[in-house]
Short mmCIF file of C-alpha atoms and ligand atoms in Angstrom, two decimals:
data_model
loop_
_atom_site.label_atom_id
_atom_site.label_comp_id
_atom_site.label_asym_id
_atom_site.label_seq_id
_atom_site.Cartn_x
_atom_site.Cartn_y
_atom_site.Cartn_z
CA UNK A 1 -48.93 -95.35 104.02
CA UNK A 2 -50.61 -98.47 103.64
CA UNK A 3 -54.69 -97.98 101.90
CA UNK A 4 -57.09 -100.46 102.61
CA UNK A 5 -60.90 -100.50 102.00
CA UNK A 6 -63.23 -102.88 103.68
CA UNK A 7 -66.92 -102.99 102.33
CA UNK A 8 -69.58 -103.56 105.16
CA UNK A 9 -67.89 -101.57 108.01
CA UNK A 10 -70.58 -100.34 110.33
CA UNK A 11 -70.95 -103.16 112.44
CA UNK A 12 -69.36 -106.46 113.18
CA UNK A 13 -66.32 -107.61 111.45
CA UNK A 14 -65.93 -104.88 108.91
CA UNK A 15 -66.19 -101.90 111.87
CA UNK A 16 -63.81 -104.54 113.82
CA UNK A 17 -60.94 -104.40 110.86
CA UNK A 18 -61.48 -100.34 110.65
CA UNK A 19 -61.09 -100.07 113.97
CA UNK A 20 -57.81 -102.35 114.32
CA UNK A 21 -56.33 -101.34 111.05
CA UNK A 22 -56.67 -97.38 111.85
CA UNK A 23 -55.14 -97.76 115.62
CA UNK A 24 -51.97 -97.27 113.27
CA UNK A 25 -51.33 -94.12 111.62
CA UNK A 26 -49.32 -95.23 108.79
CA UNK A 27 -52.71 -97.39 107.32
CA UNK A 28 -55.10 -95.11 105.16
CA UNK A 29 -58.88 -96.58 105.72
CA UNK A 30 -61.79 -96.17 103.75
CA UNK A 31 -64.46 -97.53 105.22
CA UNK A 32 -67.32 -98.68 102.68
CA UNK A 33 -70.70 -98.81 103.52
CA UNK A 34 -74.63 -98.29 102.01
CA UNK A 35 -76.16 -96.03 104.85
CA UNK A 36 -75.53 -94.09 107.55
CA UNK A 37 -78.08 -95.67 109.67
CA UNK A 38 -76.34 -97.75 111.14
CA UNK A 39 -72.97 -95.87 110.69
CA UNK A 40 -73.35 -94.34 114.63
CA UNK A 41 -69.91 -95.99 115.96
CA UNK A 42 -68.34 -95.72 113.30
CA UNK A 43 -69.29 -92.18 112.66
CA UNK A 44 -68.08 -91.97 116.31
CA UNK A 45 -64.23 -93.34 115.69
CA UNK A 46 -63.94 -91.66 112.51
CA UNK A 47 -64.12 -88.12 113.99
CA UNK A 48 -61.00 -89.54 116.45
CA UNK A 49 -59.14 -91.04 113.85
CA UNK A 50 -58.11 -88.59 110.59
CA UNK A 51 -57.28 -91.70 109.19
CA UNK A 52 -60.33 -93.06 108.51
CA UNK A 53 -62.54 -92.19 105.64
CA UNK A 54 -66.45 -92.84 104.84
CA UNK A 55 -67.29 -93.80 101.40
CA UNK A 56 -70.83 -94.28 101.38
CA UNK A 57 -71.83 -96.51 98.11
CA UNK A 58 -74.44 -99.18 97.04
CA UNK A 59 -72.15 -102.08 95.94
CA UNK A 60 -74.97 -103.69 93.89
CA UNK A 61 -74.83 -100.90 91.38
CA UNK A 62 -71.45 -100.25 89.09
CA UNK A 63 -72.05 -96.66 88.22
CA UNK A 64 -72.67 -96.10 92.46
CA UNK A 65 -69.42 -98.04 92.52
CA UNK A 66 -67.41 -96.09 89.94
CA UNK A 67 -67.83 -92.80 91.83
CA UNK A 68 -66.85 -94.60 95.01
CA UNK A 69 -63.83 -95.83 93.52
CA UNK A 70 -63.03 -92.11 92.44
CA UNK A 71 -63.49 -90.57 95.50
CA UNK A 72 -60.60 -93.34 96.93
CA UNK A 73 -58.27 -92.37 94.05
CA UNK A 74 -58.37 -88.54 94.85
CA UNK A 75 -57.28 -88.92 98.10
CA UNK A 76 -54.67 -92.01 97.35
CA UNK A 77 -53.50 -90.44 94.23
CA UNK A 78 -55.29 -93.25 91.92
CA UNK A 79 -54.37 -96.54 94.28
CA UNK A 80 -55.33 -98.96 96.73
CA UNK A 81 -53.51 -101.39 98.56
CA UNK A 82 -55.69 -104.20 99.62
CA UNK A 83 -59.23 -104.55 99.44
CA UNK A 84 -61.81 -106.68 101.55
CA UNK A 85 -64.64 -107.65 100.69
CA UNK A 86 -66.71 -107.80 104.00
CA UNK A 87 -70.21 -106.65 102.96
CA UNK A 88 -72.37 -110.10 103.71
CA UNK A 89 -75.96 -111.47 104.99
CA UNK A 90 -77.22 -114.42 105.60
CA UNK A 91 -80.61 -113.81 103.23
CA UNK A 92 -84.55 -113.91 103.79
CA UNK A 93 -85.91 -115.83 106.29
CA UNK A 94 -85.73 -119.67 104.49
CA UNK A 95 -82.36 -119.53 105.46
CA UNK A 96 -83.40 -121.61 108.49
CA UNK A 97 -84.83 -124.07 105.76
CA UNK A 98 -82.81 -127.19 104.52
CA UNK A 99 -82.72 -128.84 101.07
CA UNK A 100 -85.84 -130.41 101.35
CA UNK A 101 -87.44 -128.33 102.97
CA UNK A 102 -87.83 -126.25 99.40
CA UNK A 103 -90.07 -129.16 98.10
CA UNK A 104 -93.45 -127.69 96.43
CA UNK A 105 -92.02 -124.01 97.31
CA UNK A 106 -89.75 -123.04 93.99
CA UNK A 107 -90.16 -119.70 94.26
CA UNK A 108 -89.14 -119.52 97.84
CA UNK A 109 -86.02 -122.08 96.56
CA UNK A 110 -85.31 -119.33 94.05
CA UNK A 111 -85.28 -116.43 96.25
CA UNK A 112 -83.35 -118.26 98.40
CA UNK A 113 -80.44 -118.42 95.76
CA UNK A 114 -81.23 -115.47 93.70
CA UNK A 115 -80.94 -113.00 96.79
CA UNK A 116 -78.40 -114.70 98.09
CA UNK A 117 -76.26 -114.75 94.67
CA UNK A 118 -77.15 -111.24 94.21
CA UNK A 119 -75.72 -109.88 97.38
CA UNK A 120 -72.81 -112.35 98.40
CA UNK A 121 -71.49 -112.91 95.07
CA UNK A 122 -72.43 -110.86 92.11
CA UNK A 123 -72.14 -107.60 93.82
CA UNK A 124 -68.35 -108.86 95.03
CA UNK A 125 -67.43 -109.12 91.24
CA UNK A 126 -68.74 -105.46 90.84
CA UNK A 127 -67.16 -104.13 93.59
CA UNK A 128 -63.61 -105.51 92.32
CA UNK A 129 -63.90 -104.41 89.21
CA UNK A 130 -64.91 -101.21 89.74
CA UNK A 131 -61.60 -101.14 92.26
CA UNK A 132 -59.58 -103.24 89.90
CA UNK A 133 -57.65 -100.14 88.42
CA UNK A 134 -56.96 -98.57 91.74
CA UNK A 135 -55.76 -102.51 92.93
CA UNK A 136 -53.43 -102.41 90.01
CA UNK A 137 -51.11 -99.23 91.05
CA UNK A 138 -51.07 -100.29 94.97
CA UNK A 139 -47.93 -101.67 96.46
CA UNK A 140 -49.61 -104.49 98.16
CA UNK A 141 -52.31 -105.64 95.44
CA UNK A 142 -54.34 -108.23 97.65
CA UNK A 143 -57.98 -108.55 96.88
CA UNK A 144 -59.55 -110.34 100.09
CA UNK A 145 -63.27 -111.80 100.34
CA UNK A 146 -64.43 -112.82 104.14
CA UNK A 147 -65.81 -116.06 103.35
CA UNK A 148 -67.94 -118.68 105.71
CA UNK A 149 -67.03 -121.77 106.66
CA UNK A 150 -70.72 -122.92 105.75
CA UNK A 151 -69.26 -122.64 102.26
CA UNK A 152 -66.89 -125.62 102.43
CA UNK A 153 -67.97 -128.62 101.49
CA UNK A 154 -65.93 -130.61 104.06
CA UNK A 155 -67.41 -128.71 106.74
CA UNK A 156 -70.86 -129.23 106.08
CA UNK A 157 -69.93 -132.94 105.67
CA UNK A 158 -68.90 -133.44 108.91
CA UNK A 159 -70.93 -130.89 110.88
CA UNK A 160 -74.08 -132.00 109.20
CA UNK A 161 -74.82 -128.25 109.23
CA UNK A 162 -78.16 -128.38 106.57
CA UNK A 163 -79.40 -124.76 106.41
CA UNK A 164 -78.08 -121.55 105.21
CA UNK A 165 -78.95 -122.68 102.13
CA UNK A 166 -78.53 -119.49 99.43
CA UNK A 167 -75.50 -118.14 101.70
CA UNK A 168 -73.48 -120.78 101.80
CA UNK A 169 -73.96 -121.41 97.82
CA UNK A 170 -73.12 -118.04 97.05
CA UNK A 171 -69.80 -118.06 99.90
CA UNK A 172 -68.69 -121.82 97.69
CA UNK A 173 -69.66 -120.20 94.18
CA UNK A 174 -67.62 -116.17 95.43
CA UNK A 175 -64.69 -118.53 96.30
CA UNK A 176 -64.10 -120.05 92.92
CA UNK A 177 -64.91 -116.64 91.21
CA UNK A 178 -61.77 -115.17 93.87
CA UNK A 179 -59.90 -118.60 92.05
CA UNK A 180 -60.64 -117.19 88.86
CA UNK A 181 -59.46 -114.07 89.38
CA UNK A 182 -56.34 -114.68 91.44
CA UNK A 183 -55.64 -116.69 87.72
CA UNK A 184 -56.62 -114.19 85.57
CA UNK A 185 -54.41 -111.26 87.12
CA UNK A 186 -51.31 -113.36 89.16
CA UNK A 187 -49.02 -112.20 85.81
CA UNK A 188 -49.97 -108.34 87.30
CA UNK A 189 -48.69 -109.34 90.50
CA UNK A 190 -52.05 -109.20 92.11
CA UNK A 191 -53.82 -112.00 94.60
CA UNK A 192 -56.53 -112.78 96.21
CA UNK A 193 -58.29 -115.10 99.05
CA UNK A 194 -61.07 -116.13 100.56
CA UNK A 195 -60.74 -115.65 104.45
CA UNK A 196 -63.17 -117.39 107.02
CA UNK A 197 -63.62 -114.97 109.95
CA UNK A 198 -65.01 -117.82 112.41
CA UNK A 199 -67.67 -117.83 114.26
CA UNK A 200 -67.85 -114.25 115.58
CA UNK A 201 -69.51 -112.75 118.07
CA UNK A 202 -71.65 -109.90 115.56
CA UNK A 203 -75.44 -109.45 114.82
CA UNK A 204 -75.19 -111.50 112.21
CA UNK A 205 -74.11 -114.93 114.50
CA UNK A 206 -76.85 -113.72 117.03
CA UNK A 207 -79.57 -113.81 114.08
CA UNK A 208 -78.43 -116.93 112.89
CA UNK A 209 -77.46 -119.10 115.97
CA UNK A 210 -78.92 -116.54 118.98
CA UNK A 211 -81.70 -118.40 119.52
CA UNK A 212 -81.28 -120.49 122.86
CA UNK A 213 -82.45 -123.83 121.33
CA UNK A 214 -80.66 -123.69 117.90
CA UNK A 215 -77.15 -122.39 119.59
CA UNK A 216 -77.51 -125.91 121.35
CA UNK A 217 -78.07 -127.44 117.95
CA UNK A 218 -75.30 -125.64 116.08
CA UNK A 219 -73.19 -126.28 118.85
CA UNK A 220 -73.63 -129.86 119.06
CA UNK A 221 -73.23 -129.79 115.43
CA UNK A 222 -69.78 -127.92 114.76
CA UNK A 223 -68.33 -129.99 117.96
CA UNK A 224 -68.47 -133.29 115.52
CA UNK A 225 -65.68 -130.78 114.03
CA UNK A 226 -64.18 -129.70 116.63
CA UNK A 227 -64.90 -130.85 120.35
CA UNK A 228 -63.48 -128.07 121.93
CA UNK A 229 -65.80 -125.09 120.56
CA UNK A 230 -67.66 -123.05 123.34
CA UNK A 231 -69.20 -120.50 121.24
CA UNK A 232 -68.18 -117.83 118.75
CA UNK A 233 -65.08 -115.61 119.24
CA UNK A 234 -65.07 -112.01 119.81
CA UNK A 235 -64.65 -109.86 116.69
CA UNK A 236 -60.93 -108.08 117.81
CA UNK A 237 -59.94 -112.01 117.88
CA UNK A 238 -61.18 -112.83 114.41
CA UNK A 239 -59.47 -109.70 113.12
CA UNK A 240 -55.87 -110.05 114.48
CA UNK A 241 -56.03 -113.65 113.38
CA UNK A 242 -57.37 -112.69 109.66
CA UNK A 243 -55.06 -109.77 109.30
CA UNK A 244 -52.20 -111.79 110.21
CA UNK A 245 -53.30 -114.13 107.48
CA UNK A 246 -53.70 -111.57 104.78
CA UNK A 247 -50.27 -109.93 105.57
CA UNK A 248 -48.77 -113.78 105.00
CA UNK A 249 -50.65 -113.70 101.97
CA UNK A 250 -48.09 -114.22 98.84
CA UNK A 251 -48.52 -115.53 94.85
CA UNK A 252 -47.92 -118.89 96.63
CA UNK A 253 -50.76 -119.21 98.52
CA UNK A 254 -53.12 -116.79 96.32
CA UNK A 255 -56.36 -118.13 94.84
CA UNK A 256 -56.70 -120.06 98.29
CA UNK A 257 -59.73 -120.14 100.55
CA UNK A 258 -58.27 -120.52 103.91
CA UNK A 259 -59.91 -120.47 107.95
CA UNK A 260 -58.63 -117.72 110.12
CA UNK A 261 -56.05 -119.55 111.54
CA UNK A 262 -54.54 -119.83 107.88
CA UNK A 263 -55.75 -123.33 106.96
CA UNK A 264 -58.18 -125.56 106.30
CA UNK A 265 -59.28 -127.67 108.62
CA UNK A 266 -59.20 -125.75 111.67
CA UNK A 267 -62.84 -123.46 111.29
CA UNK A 268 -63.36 -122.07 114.95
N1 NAP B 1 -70.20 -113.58 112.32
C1 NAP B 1 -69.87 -114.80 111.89
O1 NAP B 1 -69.84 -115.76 112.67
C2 NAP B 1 -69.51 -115.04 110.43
C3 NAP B 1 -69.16 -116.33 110.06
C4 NAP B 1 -68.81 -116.57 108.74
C5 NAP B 1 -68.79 -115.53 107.82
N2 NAP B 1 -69.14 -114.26 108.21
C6 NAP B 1 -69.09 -113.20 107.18
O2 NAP B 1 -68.43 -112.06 107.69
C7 NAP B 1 -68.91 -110.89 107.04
C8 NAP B 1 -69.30 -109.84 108.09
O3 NAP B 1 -70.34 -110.40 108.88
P1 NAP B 1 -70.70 -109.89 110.34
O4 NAP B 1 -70.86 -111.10 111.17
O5 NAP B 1 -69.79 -108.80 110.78
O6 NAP B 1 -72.16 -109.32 110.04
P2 NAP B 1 -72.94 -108.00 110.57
O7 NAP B 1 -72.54 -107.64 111.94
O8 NAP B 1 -74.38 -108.31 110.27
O9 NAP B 1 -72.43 -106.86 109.57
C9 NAP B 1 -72.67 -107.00 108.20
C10 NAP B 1 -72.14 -105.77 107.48
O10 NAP B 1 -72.36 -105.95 106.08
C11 NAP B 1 -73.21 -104.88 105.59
N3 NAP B 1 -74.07 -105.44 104.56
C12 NAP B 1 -74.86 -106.53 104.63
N4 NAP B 1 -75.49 -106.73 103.47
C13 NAP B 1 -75.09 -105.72 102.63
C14 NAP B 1 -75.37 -105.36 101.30
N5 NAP B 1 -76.23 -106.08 100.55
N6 NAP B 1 -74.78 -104.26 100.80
C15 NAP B 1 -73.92 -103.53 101.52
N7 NAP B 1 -73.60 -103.81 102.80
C16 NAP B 1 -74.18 -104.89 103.34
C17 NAP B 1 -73.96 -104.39 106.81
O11 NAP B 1 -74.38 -103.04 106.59
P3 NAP B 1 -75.63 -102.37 107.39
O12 NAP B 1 -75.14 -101.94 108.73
O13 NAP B 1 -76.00 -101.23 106.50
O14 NAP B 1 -76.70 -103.42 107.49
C18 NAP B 1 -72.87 -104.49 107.87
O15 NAP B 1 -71.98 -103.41 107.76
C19 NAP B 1 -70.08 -111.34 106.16
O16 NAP B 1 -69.66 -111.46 104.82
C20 NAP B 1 -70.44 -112.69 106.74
O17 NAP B 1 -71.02 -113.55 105.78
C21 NAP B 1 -69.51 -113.99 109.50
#
């Protein structure tokens, strides 16, 4: 048996690697998530699949987490194999804002980073901690956080993408903390990444880039990239590439923050 937990899985990407990852009996899922309001398909594949296992949590909240963690260990015997760190948004509402846009509103600038910081990145750290133990006494050890290419600096360069301000701070800033720890704990065998799905086809790309008139924008913007993007990919595609980049995932490349075609250059 192979355990994995993926934080974030009742829609979009995260329900997308619980769904792939528990096709195969021999993988153990526990699938992570804050409420059961939006849990309906999931809810729905779980009762097909004895596989798969609901561990409702808040991840902002260590104590929340601890128990969490617990209820994983009693049914793995005290271990985890990998862990993904899914569990993302893109903010409040200034996301649509650029830089400058911020000038004479500071508290809307600090919300902007605060929430965004809060959610994307501090609550990451919390939730590998609290799984840290567990991590330690798995066979795989591979701590994996689904990044955004609106984190890379390159990328932004070139696509002249300007907004997502907060999110794509807190995706650059959760990428060096994934550095730090792939550093701290490669003597214990364990490793990490930072994974960029892609654009994918989930709620969260329709709330960002839905909108008729700024999906011709963004388009016309990641093309300076790459001339050959049509539009984002559907989520089984973004999971078969990403899981076929985690399994390659070794101390050599570990610390990384790669696209989902295992480099970094190629975004889409
Ligand atoms: N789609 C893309 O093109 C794209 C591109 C780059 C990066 N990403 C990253 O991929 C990951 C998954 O995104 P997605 O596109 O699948 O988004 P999605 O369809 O909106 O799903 C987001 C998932 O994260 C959960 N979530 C959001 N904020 C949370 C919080 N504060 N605490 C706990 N759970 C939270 C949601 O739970 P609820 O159902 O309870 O709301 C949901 O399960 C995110 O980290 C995102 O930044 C996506």
């Amino acid at each position: 048996m192979v355990s994995w937990a993926i934080t974030g899985a009742t829609r979009g990407i995260g329900l997308g690697f619980v769904d792939n990852l528990s096709i195969d009996p021999k993988n153990q899922v526990f699938a992570i998530i804050r409420s059961r309001a939006t849990a309906g398909p999931l809810e729905k594949l779980a009762s097909k699949r004895k596989n798969i296992q609901i561990v409702v949590t808040d991840i902002s909240d260590p104590s929340r987490l601890a128990e969490a963690a617990a209820d994983v260990s009693k049914i793995t015997g005290g271990s985890l194999d990998v862990l993904i760190l899914n569990a993302g948004s893109a903010g409040p509402e200034t996301s649509v804002l650029p830089p400058t846009a911020f000038h004479g509103k500071e508290e809307a600038l600090e919300k902007e980073i605060n929430e965004n910081v809060k959610n994307n990145l501090i609550s990451n750290i919390f939730v590998i901690n609290s799984f840290l133990d567990l991590i330690r006494n798995g066979k795989e050890k591979k701590v994996i956080f689904i990044s955004s290419q609106s984190g890379d600096v390159e990328f932004t360069r070139v696509t002249g993408f300007a907004t997502v301000l907060g999110y794509s701070v807190a995706k650059a800033g959760m990428n060096l903390v994934m550095s730090k720890f792939s550093a701290e704990l490669a003597q214990e065998g364990i490793k990490t990444l930072s994974l960029s799905p892609g654009w994918v086809d989930t709620d969260a790309a329709k709330a960002v880039t839905g909108d008729p008139a700024v999906r011709k924008f963004v388009l016309s913007a990641f093309r300076k990239l790459d001339p050959n993007v049509n539009g984002p990919i559907s989520v089984n595609e973004s999971v078969t590439d990403q899981l076929q980049v985690i399994r390659s995932l070794t101390e050599a490349n570990s610390g990384k923050f790669l696209s989902h075609h295992g480099n970094h250059d190629e975004w889409f």
